[in-house]
Amino acid sequence: MGHGLQEALTMAAHKVICWDCGCDVDDPFVNTCPKCGGLLTVKMDLEPLKGMRPEDLHKAPLGVWRYAPFLPVDFDKRVSIQEGGTPLYRTDALAKEIGIKELHVKYEGANPTGSFKDRGMTVGVSHAKELGAKVVGCASTGNTSASLAAYASKAGITCAVFLPSGKVAAGKLAQAMFFGAKVISIDGNFDDALRLARRMAEERKLYLLNSINPYRPEGQKSVLFEIMDQLKYDVPDRIILPVGNAANIWAVYKAVKELQEVGWIDKIPMLTGIQAEGAAPVAKAFAAKTKDFDPENNPETVATAIRIGNPVSGRKALKAIYDTGGYATTVTDAEIIAAQKMLGRKEGVGVEPASAASVAGAKKLREMGVIGKDERVVCICTGNALKDPDTIIQNSDPVFKCANDIEAVKKILLG
Ligand code: F0G
């Protein structure tokens, strides 16, 4: 072990600062800057890592906690259900179909609760426990609530989730109920639910674990660290992600900058965000070349996970995209469903609609010529197909109804 690794492995020194005005934020229960109202972020002290190499972390298995020196919570006190360590599939059939040289799919559906949210939640709930929080809560389009409910159970903390009524996919709703969260179905959309959850947090009635909490993106950085390990630090040209509340693309950006800071990479992937046509404030801002976005009042898409009109981290996402020479665009619901099917039928990989937006975006951007044919591309597929069985059933061929009889079976199979 190199000098400094021992300290680095317990908890990296860090502080919470305002992303907008840069001031230190000492109150651990606020989610915006007390001085300017800006967004918060965690500033990591990465000095102990500077003499190290990625391989120095390889004694730990691939997973979020391999990267403990980059995380702002105590490894020894972590609340973990073995998150991360998800496959990176090389999807040659898909690459051929889309017309690019090399395409990989980072399959976040393999996380404990079936989405990438577990990466942020292991860190967020560990921090909540350190703070002694008695009740944790979040608003969610489904995955965040499923993940928080599971980690709150593991930590022994009461959990409340605020969901947009009628717009949460069945698998996700079932998970939140199953893990014992208090499930509050709000007569409104995600943005409305988040407003109410934030209000409860401001009144200190719950500890908020939406991604506006700066500890959540810290855990989500690990998807980028894993991709780099899995590609043996041969930095891909582009990483494509679906964008909803817009924290994940920011987390990936932050991870890229941190790897650059410790000298482990010298090239930066173009971060590319994909939104559904009916819920696209970030993509529209990118098209208009602005640093801020206009919220949308009535977001709508089959990809309910990213049915968000007022993304909390929208400005951070735009910075991530501009700074890396990336791109943002929209895809239609039909393109999302087609991409979801293509992943299933060509690669045997099942993802939920929002996740398929990244692949639909890859296809569209290749057709537009934004992605060159020689690019090496990684699509992050954020959630498991089983999260939303209803959409799959609606968009698949009907089942064959069959009498309990061998001749009837033969008629169907052999014609
Ligand atoms: N993909 C899936 C499957 C998601 O659940 C989400 C967000 C995203 C992509 C977008 O990530 O918000 O960081 O830009 N789901 C949140 C939730 C909003 O409540 O589960 P983002």
Coordinates of C-alpha atoms and ligand atoms in Angstrom, one line a residue:
M1 CA 0.0 0.0 0.0
G2 CA 1.3 3.4 -1.0
H3 CA 1.7 6.2 1.5
G4 CA -1.6 7.7 2.4
L5 CA -3.8 4.8 1.3
Q6 CA -4.6 3.8 4.8
E7 CA -6.1 7.2 5.6
A8 CA -7.7 7.5 2.2
L9 CA -9.5 4.2 2.7
T10 CA -11.5 5.2 5.8
M11 CA -13.0 8.5 4.7
A12 CA -11.8 11.2 2.3
A13 CA -11.6 14.7 3.8
H14 CA -14.3 16.8 2.3
K15 CA -16.6 19.8 2.7
V16 CA -19.9 20.9 1.4
I17 CA -19.8 24.1 -0.6
C18 CA -22.2 26.2 -2.7
W19 CA -21.8 25.3 -6.4
D20 CA -22.9 28.8 -7.3
C21 CA -21.1 31.2 -4.9
G22 CA -18.4 28.8 -3.5
C23 CA -19.0 29.5 0.2
D24 CA -18.7 26.8 2.8
V25 CA -22.1 25.3 3.9
D26 CA -21.8 23.9 7.5
D27 CA -25.5 23.1 8.2
P28 CA -25.9 19.5 7.2
F29 CA -29.7 19.8 6.9
V30 CA -29.9 22.4 4.2
N31 CA -30.1 21.5 0.5
T32 CA -29.5 24.9 -0.9
C33 CA -27.0 27.7 -0.1
P34 CA -28.1 29.7 2.9
K35 CA -26.4 32.8 1.4
C36 CA -27.4 32.7 -2.3
G37 CA -29.9 29.9 -2.6
G38 CA -27.5 28.1 -5.0
L39 CA -27.0 24.4 -5.5
L40 CA -24.7 22.5 -3.2
T41 CA -21.8 20.2 -4.0
V42 CA -19.1 18.2 -2.1
K43 CA -15.5 19.3 -2.5
M44 CA -13.3 16.3 -2.0
D45 CA -9.7 16.5 -0.8
L46 CA -8.0 14.1 -3.2
E47 CA -4.5 14.8 -2.1
P48 CA -4.0 11.3 -0.6
L49 CA -4.9 9.8 -4.0
K50 CA -2.4 11.7 -6.0
G51 CA 0.5 9.2 -5.5
M52 CA -1.7 6.2 -6.2
R53 CA -2.8 4.2 -9.2
P54 CA -6.2 2.7 -10.0
E55 CA -4.8 -0.7 -9.4
D56 CA -4.1 0.2 -5.8
L57 CA -7.9 0.0 -5.2
H58 CA -8.3 -3.4 -6.9
K59 CA -8.1 -5.5 -3.7
A60 CA -11.7 -4.5 -3.1
P61 CA -14.2 -6.1 -5.5
L62 CA -15.7 -4.0 -8.3
G63 CA -18.5 -2.0 -6.7
V64 CA -19.2 1.4 -5.2
W65 CA -17.0 0.9 -2.1
R66 CA -13.9 0.1 -4.1
Y67 CA -13.8 3.8 -4.6
A68 CA -14.1 4.7 -0.9
P69 CA -11.2 7.2 -1.1
F70 CA -13.4 9.3 -3.5
L71 CA -16.4 9.1 -1.2
P72 CA -17.4 11.5 1.7
V73 CA -18.6 8.9 4.2
D74 CA -16.8 6.5 6.5
F75 CA -16.3 3.1 4.8
D76 CA -16.4 1.3 8.1
K77 CA -19.9 2.6 8.9
R78 CA -21.4 2.2 5.5
V79 CA -25.0 1.1 4.9
S80 CA -24.5 -1.3 2.0
I81 CA -26.3 -4.0 0.2
Q82 CA -23.5 -4.6 -2.3
E83 CA -24.4 -2.0 -4.9
G84 CA -22.5 -1.4 -8.1
G85 CA -20.2 -3.9 -9.7
T86 CA -22.6 -4.0 -12.7
P87 CA -21.7 -5.6 -16.0
L88 CA -20.3 -3.5 -18.9
Y89 CA -21.5 -5.4 -22.0
R90 CA -19.8 -5.0 -25.3
T91 CA -22.8 -4.9 -27.6
D92 CA -21.5 -5.7 -31.1
A93 CA -24.8 -6.5 -32.6
L94 CA -26.2 -3.2 -31.4
A95 CA -23.1 -1.3 -32.6
K96 CA -23.5 -2.9 -36.1
E97 CA -27.2 -1.9 -36.1
I98 CA -26.5 1.7 -35.2
G99 CA -23.3 1.9 -37.3
I100 CA -20.6 2.7 -34.7
K101 CA -17.3 1.0 -34.2
E102 CA -17.6 0.1 -30.5
L103 CA -20.6 0.2 -28.2
H104 CA -20.8 -0.8 -24.6
V105 CA -23.8 -0.9 -22.3
K106 CA -23.3 -0.3 -18.6
Y107 CA -26.2 -2.4 -17.2
E108 CA -27.3 -0.6 -14.0
G109 CA -30.4 -2.9 -13.9
A110 CA -28.1 -5.3 -12.1
N111 CA -27.9 -3.2 -8.9
P112 CA -29.6 -4.6 -5.8
T113 CA -32.9 -2.7 -6.3
G114 CA -32.6 -2.7 -10.1
S115 CA -31.4 0.8 -10.8
F116 CA -28.3 3.1 -10.6
K117 CA -30.0 4.9 -7.6
D118 CA -28.4 2.3 -5.2
R119 CA -25.0 3.9 -5.9
G120 CA -26.2 7.2 -4.5
M121 CA -28.3 5.8 -1.8
T122 CA -25.6 3.7 -0.1
V123 CA -23.6 6.9 0.3
G124 CA -26.7 9.1 1.1
V125 CA -28.2 6.8 3.7
S126 CA -24.8 6.1 5.2
H127 CA -24.5 9.9 5.7
A128 CA -28.0 10.2 7.0
K129 CA -27.2 7.5 9.6
E130 CA -24.0 9.4 10.6
L131 CA -26.1 12.4 11.1
G132 CA -28.6 10.5 13.3
A133 CA -31.5 11.1 11.0
K134 CA -34.7 9.5 12.3
V135 CA -36.8 9.8 9.2
V136 CA -35.6 9.9 5.6
G137 CA -37.7 10.8 2.6
C138 CA -37.7 11.6 -1.1
A139 CA -39.9 12.5 -4.0
S140 CA -39.5 10.1 -6.9
T141 CA -40.6 8.9 -10.3
G142 CA -40.1 5.5 -8.8
N143 CA -36.5 4.3 -8.7
T144 CA -35.2 6.7 -6.1
S145 CA -38.1 5.7 -3.8
A146 CA -37.5 1.9 -4.3
S147 CA -33.8 2.4 -3.5
L148 CA -34.3 4.7 -0.5
A149 CA -36.9 2.3 0.9
A150 CA -34.5 -0.6 0.8
Y151 CA -31.5 1.3 2.2
A152 CA -33.7 2.8 5.0
S153 CA -34.7 -0.7 5.9
K154 CA -31.1 -1.8 6.0
A155 CA -30.2 1.2 8.2
G156 CA -33.3 0.9 10.5
I157 CA -34.5 4.3 9.6
T158 CA -38.2 5.3 8.9
C159 CA -38.8 6.2 5.3
A160 CA -41.5 8.3 3.5
V161 CA -41.7 8.6 -0.3
F162 CA -43.7 11.1 -2.3
L163 CA -44.8 9.8 -5.6
P164 CA -46.7 11.3 -8.6
S165 CA -50.1 9.6 -8.5
G166 CA -50.7 7.1 -11.3
K167 CA -47.3 7.7 -13.0
V168 CA -45.0 5.3 -11.2
A169 CA -44.2 2.0 -12.9
A170 CA -45.6 -1.1 -11.1
G171 CA -42.3 -2.7 -10.2
K172 CA -41.1 0.5 -8.5
L173 CA -44.2 1.1 -6.6
A174 CA -44.2 -2.5 -5.4
Q175 CA -40.7 -2.1 -4.2
A176 CA -41.3 1.0 -2.1
M177 CA -44.4 -0.7 -0.5
F178 CA -42.5 -4.0 0.0
F179 CA -39.6 -2.4 1.8
G180 CA -42.0 -0.8 4.2
A181 CA -41.8 2.9 3.2
K182 CA -44.7 5.2 4.0
V183 CA -45.9 5.7 0.4
I184 CA -47.6 9.1 -0.2
S185 CA -49.2 9.4 -3.6
I186 CA -49.4 13.0 -4.5
D187 CA -52.1 14.4 -6.8
G188 CA -49.5 16.1 -9.1
N189 CA -46.4 15.3 -11.0
F190 CA -42.8 14.7 -9.8
D191 CA -42.0 18.4 -9.6
D192 CA -45.0 18.9 -7.4
A193 CA -44.0 15.9 -5.2
L194 CA -40.4 17.2 -4.9
R195 CA -41.7 20.7 -3.8
L196 CA -43.6 19.0 -1.0
A197 CA -40.8 16.8 0.1
R198 CA -38.4 19.7 0.1
R199 CA -40.8 21.7 2.2
M200 CA -40.9 18.8 4.8
A201 CA -37.1 18.8 4.8
E202 CA -37.0 22.6 5.3
E203 CA -39.3 22.2 8.3
R204 CA -36.8 19.5 9.5
K205 CA -39.5 16.8 9.5
L206 CA -37.4 14.5 7.4
Y207 CA -33.9 14.2 6.0
L208 CA -34.2 14.6 2.2
L209 CA -32.4 12.1 0.0
N210 CA -33.3 13.4 -3.4
S211 CA -30.2 14.2 -5.6
I212 CA -30.4 17.8 -4.5
N213 CA -28.7 16.4 -1.5
P214 CA -25.0 16.6 -2.5
Y215 CA -24.1 13.3 -1.0
R216 CA -26.2 11.4 -3.5
P217 CA -24.2 12.3 -6.6
E218 CA -21.0 11.4 -4.7
G219 CA -22.1 7.7 -4.7
Q220 CA -23.3 8.0 -8.3
K221 CA -19.7 9.0 -9.4
S222 CA -18.9 5.3 -9.0
V223 CA -20.5 4.3 -12.3
L224 CA -17.8 6.3 -14.1
F225 CA -15.0 4.8 -12.0
E226 CA -16.3 1.3 -12.8
I227 CA -16.6 2.0 -16.5
M228 CA -12.9 3.2 -16.5
D229 CA -11.8 0.1 -14.6
Q230 CA -13.8 -2.1 -16.9
L231 CA -12.2 -0.4 -20.0
K232 CA -8.8 -0.6 -18.4
Y233 CA -8.6 3.2 -18.4
D234 CA -8.9 3.4 -22.2
V235 CA -11.2 6.4 -22.0
P236 CA -14.2 6.1 -24.3
D237 CA -15.0 8.9 -26.7
R238 CA -18.5 9.4 -25.5
I239 CA -20.8 8.4 -22.6
I240 CA -24.5 8.7 -23.2
L241 CA -27.1 8.9 -20.4
P242 CA -30.8 9.5 -20.0
V243 CA -31.5 12.8 -18.2
G244 CA -34.4 13.4 -15.9
N245 CA -33.7 15.4 -12.7
A246 CA -30.2 15.8 -14.2
A247 CA -28.0 14.7 -11.3
N248 CA -26.5 11.5 -12.8
I249 CA -24.8 13.2 -15.8
W250 CA -23.5 15.7 -13.3
A251 CA -22.2 12.9 -11.1
V252 CA -20.4 11.3 -14.0
Y253 CA -18.9 14.7 -14.9
K254 CA -17.7 15.2 -11.3
A255 CA -16.1 11.7 -11.4
V256 CA -14.3 12.5 -14.7
K257 CA -12.9 15.8 -13.2
E258 CA -11.7 14.0 -10.1
L259 CA -9.9 11.3 -12.1
Q260 CA -8.3 14.0 -14.1
E261 CA -7.3 15.8 -10.9
V262 CA -5.6 12.7 -9.5
G263 CA -3.9 12.2 -12.8
W264 CA -5.5 8.9 -13.7
I265 CA -7.0 10.1 -17.1
D266 CA -5.8 12.7 -19.5
K267 CA -8.7 12.5 -21.9
I268 CA -12.3 13.4 -21.3
P269 CA -15.4 11.6 -22.7
M270 CA -18.0 13.7 -24.4
L271 CA -21.0 13.5 -22.0
T272 CA -24.2 13.3 -23.9
G273 CA -27.6 13.7 -22.3
I274 CA -30.8 12.3 -23.8
Q275 CA -34.3 13.4 -22.8
A276 CA -37.8 12.3 -23.9
E277 CA -39.4 14.7 -26.4
G278 CA -42.2 15.5 -24.0
A279 CA -39.9 16.3 -21.0
A280 CA -36.9 18.0 -22.4
P281 CA -35.9 21.3 -20.7
V282 CA -32.2 20.4 -20.7
A283 CA -32.1 19.4 -24.3
K284 CA -34.0 22.5 -25.3
A285 CA -31.5 24.7 -23.4
F286 CA -28.6 22.9 -25.1
A287 CA -30.3 23.6 -28.5
A288 CA -30.6 27.3 -27.5
K289 CA -27.0 27.3 -26.2
T290 CA -28.0 28.6 -22.8
K291 CA -26.6 27.8 -19.4
D292 CA -30.0 27.7 -17.8
F293 CA -33.2 26.1 -18.8
D294 CA -36.9 26.9 -18.8
P295 CA -39.0 24.5 -16.8
E296 CA -41.8 22.7 -18.5
N297 CA -45.2 22.6 -16.8
N298 CA -46.7 19.4 -18.2
P299 CA -43.9 16.9 -18.9
E300 CA -45.2 13.7 -20.5
T301 CA -43.5 10.5 -21.8
V302 CA -43.8 6.7 -21.7
A303 CA -40.4 6.8 -19.9
T304 CA -42.0 7.8 -16.6
A305 CA -38.6 7.7 -14.8
I306 CA -37.6 10.9 -16.6
R307 CA -41.0 12.5 -16.8
I308 CA -39.6 15.7 -15.2
G309 CA -40.2 19.3 -16.2
N310 CA -38.1 21.2 -13.7
P311 CA -34.8 19.3 -13.2
V312 CA -33.1 20.3 -9.9
S313 CA -29.6 19.8 -11.3
G314 CA -30.4 21.1 -14.8
R315 CA -27.8 23.8 -14.7
K316 CA -25.1 21.3 -13.5
A317 CA -26.1 19.0 -16.3
L318 CA -25.6 21.7 -18.9
K319 CA -22.2 22.5 -17.5
A320 CA -21.2 18.8 -17.7
I321 CA -22.3 18.7 -21.3
Y322 CA -20.7 22.0 -22.4
D323 CA -17.5 21.4 -20.6
T324 CA -16.9 18.0 -22.1
G325 CA -17.8 19.0 -25.7
G326 CA -20.8 16.7 -25.3
Y327 CA -24.3 17.0 -26.7
A328 CA -28.0 16.9 -25.7
T329 CA -31.0 15.9 -27.7
T330 CA -34.5 14.4 -27.5
V331 CA -36.0 11.1 -28.6
T332 CA -39.6 10.3 -29.1
D333 CA -41.5 7.7 -27.1
A334 CA -41.6 5.5 -30.3
E335 CA -37.8 5.7 -30.6
I336 CA -37.5 4.8 -26.9
I337 CA -39.7 1.7 -27.2
A338 CA -37.9 0.7 -30.4
A339 CA -34.5 1.0 -28.7
Q340 CA -35.7 -0.9 -25.7
K341 CA -36.8 -3.8 -28.0
M342 CA -33.6 -3.7 -30.0
L343 CA -31.5 -4.1 -26.8
G344 CA -33.7 -7.0 -25.8
R345 CA -33.9 -8.7 -29.2
K346 CA -30.2 -8.1 -30.3
E347 CA -28.4 -8.4 -27.0
G348 CA -30.6 -10.1 -24.5
V349 CA -30.5 -7.1 -22.2
G350 CA -33.6 -5.9 -20.5
V351 CA -33.9 -2.2 -19.6
E352 CA -36.7 0.1 -18.6
P353 CA -37.9 2.7 -21.1
A354 CA -35.9 5.7 -19.6
S355 CA -32.7 3.6 -19.9
A356 CA -33.4 2.8 -23.5
A357 CA -33.4 6.6 -24.2
S358 CA -29.6 6.5 -24.1
V359 CA -29.5 3.8 -26.9
A360 CA -32.3 5.6 -28.8
G361 CA -30.1 8.8 -28.5
A362 CA -27.0 7.0 -29.8
K363 CA -28.9 5.8 -32.8
K364 CA -30.4 9.3 -33.5
L365 CA -27.1 11.1 -33.0
R366 CA -25.3 8.6 -35.3
E367 CA -27.9 9.3 -38.0
M368 CA -27.5 13.0 -37.5
G369 CA -23.7 12.6 -37.9
V370 CA -23.0 14.0 -34.4
I371 CA -21.5 10.6 -33.4
G372 CA -18.8 9.5 -35.8
K373 CA -18.7 5.9 -37.0
D374 CA -15.3 5.4 -35.4
E375 CA -16.3 6.5 -32.0
R376 CA -16.1 4.3 -28.9
V377 CA -19.3 4.8 -27.0
V378 CA -20.7 3.8 -23.7
C379 CA -24.5 3.9 -23.0
I380 CA -25.5 3.9 -19.4
C381 CA -28.7 1.9 -19.1
T382 CA -30.0 3.0 -15.7
G383 CA -32.8 0.6 -14.8
N384 CA -34.0 -2.9 -15.1
A385 CA -36.8 -4.0 -17.6
L386 CA -38.8 -5.6 -14.7
K387 CA -39.3 -2.1 -13.2
D388 CA -42.1 -1.5 -15.8
P389 CA -43.7 -4.7 -17.0
D390 CA -46.9 -3.0 -18.1
T391 CA -45.1 -0.9 -20.8
I392 CA -43.4 -4.1 -22.1
I393 CA -46.6 -6.0 -22.2
Q394 CA -48.4 -3.2 -24.0
N395 CA -45.7 -3.0 -26.7
S396 CA -45.1 -6.7 -27.3
D397 CA -46.9 -9.2 -29.4
P398 CA -49.9 -10.8 -27.7
V399 CA -49.4 -14.2 -26.0
F400 CA -50.8 -17.3 -27.7
K401 CA -53.9 -18.5 -26.0
C402 CA -53.9 -22.3 -26.1
A403 CA -56.1 -25.2 -25.1
N404 CA -54.7 -27.8 -22.8
D405 CA -54.1 -30.1 -25.8
I406 CA -51.0 -31.2 -27.8
E407 CA -52.7 -30.6 -31.2
A408 CA -53.5 -27.0 -30.2
V409 CA -49.8 -26.5 -29.2
K410 CA -48.7 -27.9 -32.6
K411 CA -51.1 -25.7 -34.5
I412 CA -49.5 -22.7 -32.9
L413 CA -45.9 -23.7 -33.2
L414 CA -45.9 -25.5 -36.5
G415 CA -48.7 -23.7 -38.3
Ligands
F0G1 N1 -33.0 6.6 -15.7 C1 -33.8 6.1 -14.7 C2 -34.2 4.7 -14.8 C3 -34.2 6.9 -13.7 O1 -35.0 6.4 -12.7 C4 -33.8 8.3 -13.7 C5 -34.3 9.2 -12.6 C6 -33.0 8.7 -14.7 C7 -32.6 7.8 -15.7 C8 -32.5 10.1 -14.8 O2 -31.5 10.4 -13.9 O3 -32.6 12.2 -12.7 O4 -30.2 11.8 -12.4 O5 -31.1 12.7 -14.6 N2 -35.1 8.9 -11.7 C9 -35.5 9.7 -10.6 C10 -36.3 8.9 -9.6 C11 -36.0 11.0 -10.9 O6 -37.1 9.5 -8.8 O7 -36.2 7.7 -9.6 P1 -31.3 11.9 -13.3

